[in-house]
Amino acid sequence: GQNIDQPTEMTATEGAIVQINCTYQTSGFNGLFWYQQHAGEAPTFLSYNVLDGLEEKGRFSSFLSRSKGYSYLLLKELQMKDSASYLCAVRDRYGNKLVFGAGTILRVKS
Amino acid sequence: NAGVTQTPKFRVLKTGQSMTLLCAQDMNHEYMYWYRQDPGMGLRLIHYSVGEGTTAKGEVPDGYNVSRLKKQNFLLGLESAAPSQTSVYFCASSYRRLAGGPIEETQYFGPGTRLLVL
């Protein structure tokens, strides 16, 4: 079976750092994606991990531990525009499909 | 490049009516997908296609049919709409993963279609 868990909501302050966790139990693993989705809009790609470790892209970083079935997305120097839903998705063993978590709604307050 | 486009953007149906949602992409992607997104449930895969003329079922295929007659288009059909199909529908596309090639092929999403079934 496939199971991906993320916190439902988080709130953080502008300028701060926030970490959004994702745990997964899937029948196969071929990479983990993070997407950002603003209200009423389409998801957009943020990061990708297939090997253990940290991937950094500007203010955003993503970490993966395959042995623990665990990933996190780290957002630094939070801005109001970072208020959005963050989706964790695992690609299946054949590389054809993504399984998505329910998403974490992040609210950034001033 | 328009990327991934979807028509219509919004539609209201009565129970039992039928309709077709159109997805088009101009990135020459092999793979195309249809998802539905409901509050608190994330994106769920309805059907997908790994190439022209091929389709496969996803997680929640019941009540939907699809066709991929042209590489750039992926159609989602509802033969007899039900209130449970009220949702936001997203289409996505991606490159085919090549053996030994780059594997960071993200999916690109269309803007979504909001469907209300009364």
mmCIF file of C-alpha atoms in Angstrom:
data_model
loop_
_atom_site.group_PDB
_atom_site.id
_atom_site.type_symbol
_atom_site.label_atom_id
_atom_site.label_comp_id
_atom_site.label_asym_id
_atom_site.label_seq_id
_atom_site.Cartn_x
_atom_site.Cartn_y
_atom_site.Cartn_z
ATOM 1 C CA GLY A 1 0.000 0.000 0.000
ATOM 2 C CA GLN A 2 0.874 3.646 -0.190
ATOM 3 C CA ASN A 3 0.797 6.014 2.749
ATOM 4 C CA ILE A 4 2.242 9.500 2.887
ATOM 5 C CA ASP A 5 1.843 11.642 5.991
ATOM 6 C CA GLN A 6 2.327 15.378 6.422
ATOM 7 C CA PRO A 7 1.113 17.796 9.083
ATOM 8 C CA THR A 8 -2.155 19.419 8.083
ATOM 9 C CA GLU A 9 -1.282 23.000 8.965
ATOM 10 C CA MET A 10 1.656 25.050 10.222
ATOM 11 C CA THR A 11 2.075 28.700 11.112
ATOM 12 C CA ALA A 12 5.371 30.607 11.131
ATOM 13 C CA THR A 13 6.562 34.197 11.332
ATOM 14 C CA GLU A 14 7.977 36.240 8.489
ATOM 15 C CA GLY A 15 11.787 35.987 8.416
ATOM 16 C CA ALA A 16 11.848 32.741 10.382
ATOM 17 C CA ILE A 17 12.748 29.175 9.353
ATOM 18 C CA VAL A 18 10.160 26.415 9.069
ATOM 19 C CA GLN A 19 10.537 22.672 8.524
ATOM 20 C CA ILE A 20 7.722 20.638 6.952
ATOM 21 C CA ASN A 21 8.029 16.906 7.498
ATOM 22 C CA CYS A 22 6.871 14.055 5.309
ATOM 23 C CA THR A 23 6.933 10.347 6.156
ATOM 24 C CA TYR A 24 6.101 7.661 3.654
ATOM 25 C CA GLN A 25 5.455 3.949 3.425
ATOM 26 C CA THR A 26 5.188 2.878 -0.186
ATOM 27 C CA SER A 27 5.523 -0.400 -2.054
ATOM 28 C CA GLY A 28 8.320 1.070 -4.197
ATOM 29 C CA PHE A 29 10.454 4.211 -4.213
ATOM 30 C CA ASN A 30 11.949 6.101 -7.119
ATOM 31 C CA GLY A 31 12.352 9.614 -5.828
ATOM 32 C CA LEU A 32 10.517 12.171 -3.709
ATOM 33 C CA PHE A 33 9.175 15.495 -4.912
ATOM 34 C CA TRP A 34 8.031 18.640 -3.147
ATOM 35 C CA TYR A 35 5.518 20.941 -4.803
ATOM 36 C CA GLN A 36 4.160 24.334 -3.783
ATOM 37 C CA GLN A 37 0.526 25.169 -4.426
ATOM 38 C CA HIS A 38 -0.975 28.607 -3.822
ATOM 39 C CA ALA A 39 -4.712 28.746 -3.206
ATOM 40 C CA GLY A 40 -6.667 28.360 -6.444
ATOM 41 C CA GLU A 41 -3.574 27.622 -8.505
ATOM 42 C CA ALA A 42 -1.743 24.607 -9.907
ATOM 43 C CA PRO A 43 1.081 22.857 -8.038
ATOM 44 C CA THR A 44 4.569 23.952 -9.067
ATOM 45 C CA PHE A 45 7.787 21.969 -8.652
ATOM 46 C CA LEU A 46 10.108 22.890 -5.783
ATOM 47 C CA SER A 47 12.601 20.075 -5.254
ATOM 48 C CA TYR A 48 13.515 16.474 -5.924
ATOM 49 C CA ASN A 49 15.468 13.900 -3.875
ATOM 50 C CA VAL A 50 16.365 10.389 -4.897
ATOM 51 C CA LEU A 51 19.515 9.855 -2.801
ATOM 52 C CA ASP A 52 19.920 10.393 0.931
ATOM 53 C CA GLY A 53 20.990 13.833 1.980
ATOM 54 C CA LEU A 54 20.226 17.482 1.582
ATOM 55 C CA GLU A 55 19.444 19.328 -1.656
ATOM 56 C CA GLU A 56 19.599 23.117 -1.485
ATOM 57 C CA LYS A 57 17.965 25.599 -3.820
ATOM 58 C CA GLY A 58 18.187 29.161 -2.599
ATOM 59 C CA ARG A 59 15.869 29.646 0.389
ATOM 60 C CA PHE A 60 14.469 26.116 -0.001
ATOM 61 C CA SER A 61 16.185 22.871 0.993
ATOM 62 C CA SER A 62 14.921 19.309 0.995
ATOM 63 C CA PHE A 63 16.272 16.325 2.903
ATOM 64 C CA LEU A 64 15.738 12.608 2.368
ATOM 65 C CA SER A 65 16.408 9.503 4.453
ATOM 66 C CA ARG A 66 15.320 6.429 2.520
ATOM 67 C CA SER A 67 16.006 4.027 5.384
ATOM 68 C CA LYS A 68 13.630 6.006 7.619
ATOM 69 C CA GLY A 69 11.063 6.795 4.936
ATOM 70 C CA TYR A 70 11.404 10.442 5.855
ATOM 71 C CA SER A 71 11.847 13.769 4.124
ATOM 72 C CA TYR A 72 11.579 17.390 5.108
ATOM 73 C CA LEU A 73 11.318 20.691 3.292
ATOM 74 C CA LEU A 74 13.139 23.585 4.936
ATOM 75 C CA LEU A 75 12.128 27.148 4.122
ATOM 76 C CA LYS A 76 14.454 29.940 5.289
ATOM 77 C CA GLU A 77 13.879 33.686 5.565
ATOM 78 C CA LEU A 78 10.144 33.202 5.270
ATOM 79 C CA GLN A 79 8.200 35.693 3.202
ATOM 80 C CA MET A 80 4.475 36.362 3.126
ATOM 81 C CA LYS A 81 4.349 34.939 -0.401
ATOM 82 C CA ASP A 82 5.453 31.554 1.007
ATOM 83 C CA SER A 83 1.959 31.124 2.442
ATOM 84 C CA ALA A 84 0.752 28.134 0.433
ATOM 85 C CA SER A 85 0.145 24.417 0.560
ATOM 86 C CA TYR A 86 3.236 22.181 0.304
ATOM 87 C CA LEU A 87 2.768 18.762 -1.226
ATOM 88 C CA CYS A 88 5.054 15.780 -0.717
ATOM 89 C CA ALA A 89 4.926 13.129 -3.469
ATOM 90 C CA VAL A 90 6.684 9.793 -3.941
ATOM 91 C CA ARG A 91 7.361 8.346 -7.375
ATOM 92 C CA ASP A 92 6.607 4.649 -7.816
ATOM 93 C CA ARG A 93 9.225 2.039 -8.643
ATOM 94 C CA TYR A 94 8.448 2.126 -12.362
ATOM 95 C CA GLY A 95 8.844 5.888 -12.564
ATOM 96 C CA ASN A 96 5.406 6.395 -14.096
ATOM 97 C CA LYS A 97 3.298 7.723 -11.259
ATOM 98 C CA LEU A 98 3.402 9.995 -8.236
ATOM 99 C CA VAL A 99 1.545 9.372 -4.987
ATOM 100 C CA PHE A 100 0.778 12.601 -3.148
ATOM 101 C CA GLY A 101 0.340 13.365 0.511
ATOM 102 C CA ALA A 102 -2.619 15.512 1.539
ATOM 103 C CA GLY A 103 -0.425 18.599 1.753
ATOM 104 C CA THR A 104 0.605 20.999 4.519
ATOM 105 C CA ILE A 105 -0.961 24.450 4.610
ATOM 106 C CA LEU A 106 1.679 26.959 5.707
ATOM 107 C CA ARG A 107 0.557 30.323 6.996
ATOM 108 C CA VAL A 108 3.185 33.036 7.295
ATOM 109 C CA LYS A 109 2.287 35.857 9.653
ATOM 110 C CA SER A 110 3.937 39.243 10.010
ATOM 111 C CA ASN B 1 5.249 27.793 -24.891
ATOM 112 C CA ALA B 2 1.786 27.630 -23.374
ATOM 113 C CA GLY B 3 2.808 24.618 -21.248
ATOM 114 C CA VAL B 4 -0.207 22.631 -20.069
ATOM 115 C CA THR B 5 -3.656 24.071 -20.747
ATOM 116 C CA GLN B 6 -7.065 22.846 -19.663
ATOM 117 C CA THR B 7 -10.560 23.602 -20.896
ATOM 118 C CA PRO B 8 -12.994 24.500 -19.515
ATOM 119 C CA LYS B 9 -11.847 26.385 -16.417
ATOM 120 C CA PHE B 10 -15.176 25.985 -14.641
ATOM 121 C CA ARG B 11 -18.316 23.983 -15.271
ATOM 122 C CA VAL B 12 -21.603 23.236 -13.533
ATOM 123 C CA LEU B 13 -23.354 19.971 -14.380
ATOM 124 C CA LYS B 14 -26.565 18.328 -13.311
ATOM 125 C CA THR B 15 -26.490 14.762 -12.059
ATOM 126 C CA GLY B 16 -26.503 12.372 -15.005
ATOM 127 C CA GLN B 17 -25.086 14.800 -17.546
ATOM 128 C CA SER B 18 -21.920 14.013 -19.424
ATOM 129 C CA MET B 19 -18.921 16.139 -20.289
ATOM 130 C CA THR B 20 -15.345 15.991 -21.518
ATOM 131 C CA LEU B 21 -12.388 17.851 -20.067
ATOM 132 C CA LEU B 22 -9.576 18.627 -22.464
ATOM 133 C CA CYS B 23 -5.902 18.797 -21.583
ATOM 134 C CA ALA B 24 -3.295 19.952 -24.086
ATOM 135 C CA GLN B 25 0.492 20.264 -23.768
ATOM 136 C CA ASP B 26 3.029 21.697 -26.180
ATOM 137 C CA MET B 27 6.190 20.328 -24.527
ATOM 138 C CA ASN B 28 6.286 17.063 -26.491
ATOM 139 C CA HIS B 29 5.853 15.093 -23.251
ATOM 140 C CA GLU B 30 5.234 11.363 -23.435
ATOM 141 C CA TYR B 31 3.408 11.014 -20.122
ATOM 142 C CA MET B 32 0.122 12.670 -19.227
ATOM 143 C CA TYR B 33 -2.025 12.401 -16.104
ATOM 144 C CA TRP B 34 -5.435 13.330 -14.751
ATOM 145 C CA TYR B 35 -5.831 14.047 -11.022
ATOM 146 C CA ARG B 36 -8.640 15.198 -8.825
ATOM 147 C CA GLN B 37 -8.075 17.316 -5.733
ATOM 148 C CA ASP B 38 -10.504 17.412 -2.857
ATOM 149 C CA PRO B 39 -10.144 19.253 0.462
ATOM 150 C CA GLY B 40 -7.969 17.346 2.915
ATOM 151 C CA MET B 41 -7.231 14.548 0.462
ATOM 152 C CA GLY B 42 -4.477 15.879 -1.742
ATOM 153 C CA LEU B 43 -4.104 14.946 -5.394
ATOM 154 C CA ARG B 44 -5.426 11.537 -6.415
ATOM 155 C CA LEU B 45 -4.575 9.964 -9.757
ATOM 156 C CA ILE B 46 -7.585 9.093 -11.923
ATOM 157 C CA HIS B 47 -5.995 7.822 -15.151
ATOM 158 C CA TYR B 48 -2.698 8.286 -16.887
ATOM 159 C CA SER B 49 -1.037 7.671 -20.245
ATOM 160 C CA VAL B 50 2.550 6.736 -21.056
ATOM 161 C CA GLY B 51 2.187 7.452 -24.768
ATOM 162 C CA GLU B 52 -0.148 8.125 -27.658
ATOM 163 C CA GLY B 53 -2.858 5.501 -27.859
ATOM 164 C CA THR B 54 -2.208 4.088 -24.366
ATOM 165 C CA THR B 55 -4.045 4.682 -21.098
ATOM 166 C CA ALA B 56 -4.003 3.103 -17.651
ATOM 167 C CA LYS B 57 -6.050 3.325 -14.457
ATOM 168 C CA GLY B 58 -4.871 5.244 -11.461
ATOM 169 C CA GLU B 59 -6.062 5.259 -7.887
ATOM 170 C CA VAL B 60 -9.669 6.456 -8.438
ATOM 171 C CA PRO B 61 -10.736 5.559 -12.020
ATOM 172 C CA ASP B 62 -14.398 4.653 -11.463
ATOM 173 C CA GLY B 63 -16.864 6.905 -13.265
ATOM 174 C CA TYR B 64 -14.235 8.313 -15.640
ATOM 175 C CA ASN B 65 -12.880 7.391 -19.045
ATOM 176 C CA VAL B 66 -9.912 8.790 -20.946
ATOM 177 C CA SER B 67 -8.465 8.874 -24.427
ATOM 178 C CA ARG B 68 -5.068 9.830 -25.851
ATOM 179 C CA LEU B 69 -5.548 9.879 -29.602
ATOM 180 C CA LYS B 70 -2.869 12.534 -30.117
ATOM 181 C CA LYS B 71 0.354 12.893 -28.170
ATOM 182 C CA GLN B 72 -0.410 16.450 -27.151
ATOM 183 C CA ASN B 73 -3.977 15.873 -25.934
ATOM 184 C CA PHE B 74 -5.449 13.878 -23.068
ATOM 185 C CA LEU B 75 -9.223 13.837 -22.646
ATOM 186 C CA LEU B 76 -11.123 12.990 -19.466
ATOM 187 C CA GLY B 77 -14.766 12.004 -19.829
ATOM 188 C CA LEU B 78 -17.576 11.770 -17.333
ATOM 189 C CA GLU B 79 -20.378 9.698 -18.838
ATOM 190 C CA SER B 80 -22.953 10.250 -16.095
ATOM 191 C CA ALA B 81 -21.867 12.877 -13.588
ATOM 192 C CA ALA B 82 -22.539 12.379 -9.873
ATOM 193 C CA PRO B 83 -22.280 14.888 -6.990
ATOM 194 C CA SER B 84 -19.298 12.870 -5.674
ATOM 195 C CA GLN B 85 -17.387 14.000 -8.756
ATOM 196 C CA THR B 86 -17.531 17.638 -7.655
ATOM 197 C CA SER B 87 -13.855 18.479 -7.433
ATOM 198 C CA VAL B 88 -10.952 20.366 -8.967
ATOM 199 C CA TYR B 89 -9.384 18.415 -11.806
ATOM 200 C CA PHE B 90 -5.732 18.869 -12.731
ATOM 201 C CA CYS B 91 -3.959 17.578 -15.772
ATOM 202 C CA ALA B 92 -0.181 17.103 -15.755
ATOM 203 C CA SER B 93 2.498 15.971 -18.170
ATOM 204 C CA SER B 94 6.116 14.861 -17.981
ATOM 205 C CA TYR B 95 8.953 13.448 -20.028
ATOM 206 C CA ARG B 96 9.441 9.712 -20.267
ATOM 207 C CA ARG B 97 12.077 8.418 -17.913
ATOM 208 C CA LEU B 98 14.903 6.992 -20.028
ATOM 209 C CA ALA B 99 17.068 4.154 -18.739
ATOM 210 C CA GLY B 100 20.381 5.650 -17.673
ATOM 211 C CA GLY B 101 19.152 9.143 -18.368
ATOM 212 C CA PRO B 102 18.259 12.021 -16.091
ATOM 213 C CA ILE B 103 15.548 11.045 -13.683
ATOM 214 C CA GLU B 104 14.469 14.400 -12.346
ATOM 215 C CA GLU B 105 11.469 14.614 -14.634
ATOM 216 C CA THR B 106 8.966 16.633 -12.759
ATOM 217 C CA GLN B 107 5.322 16.787 -13.689
ATOM 218 C CA TYR B 108 4.018 20.079 -15.058
ATOM 219 C CA PHE B 109 0.463 20.915 -14.090
ATOM 220 C CA GLY B 110 -2.313 22.729 -15.902
ATOM 221 C CA PRO B 111 -4.345 25.480 -14.191
ATOM 222 C CA GLY B 112 -7.192 23.152 -13.204
ATOM 223 C CA THR B 113 -10.886 22.743 -13.976
ATOM 224 C CA ARG B 114 -13.414 23.358 -11.255
ATOM 225 C CA LEU B 115 -16.405 21.076 -11.639
ATOM 226 C CA LEU B 116 -19.614 21.321 -9.649
ATOM 227 C CA VAL B 117 -22.179 18.556 -10.015
ATOM 228 C CA LEU B 118 -25.630 19.390 -8.652
#
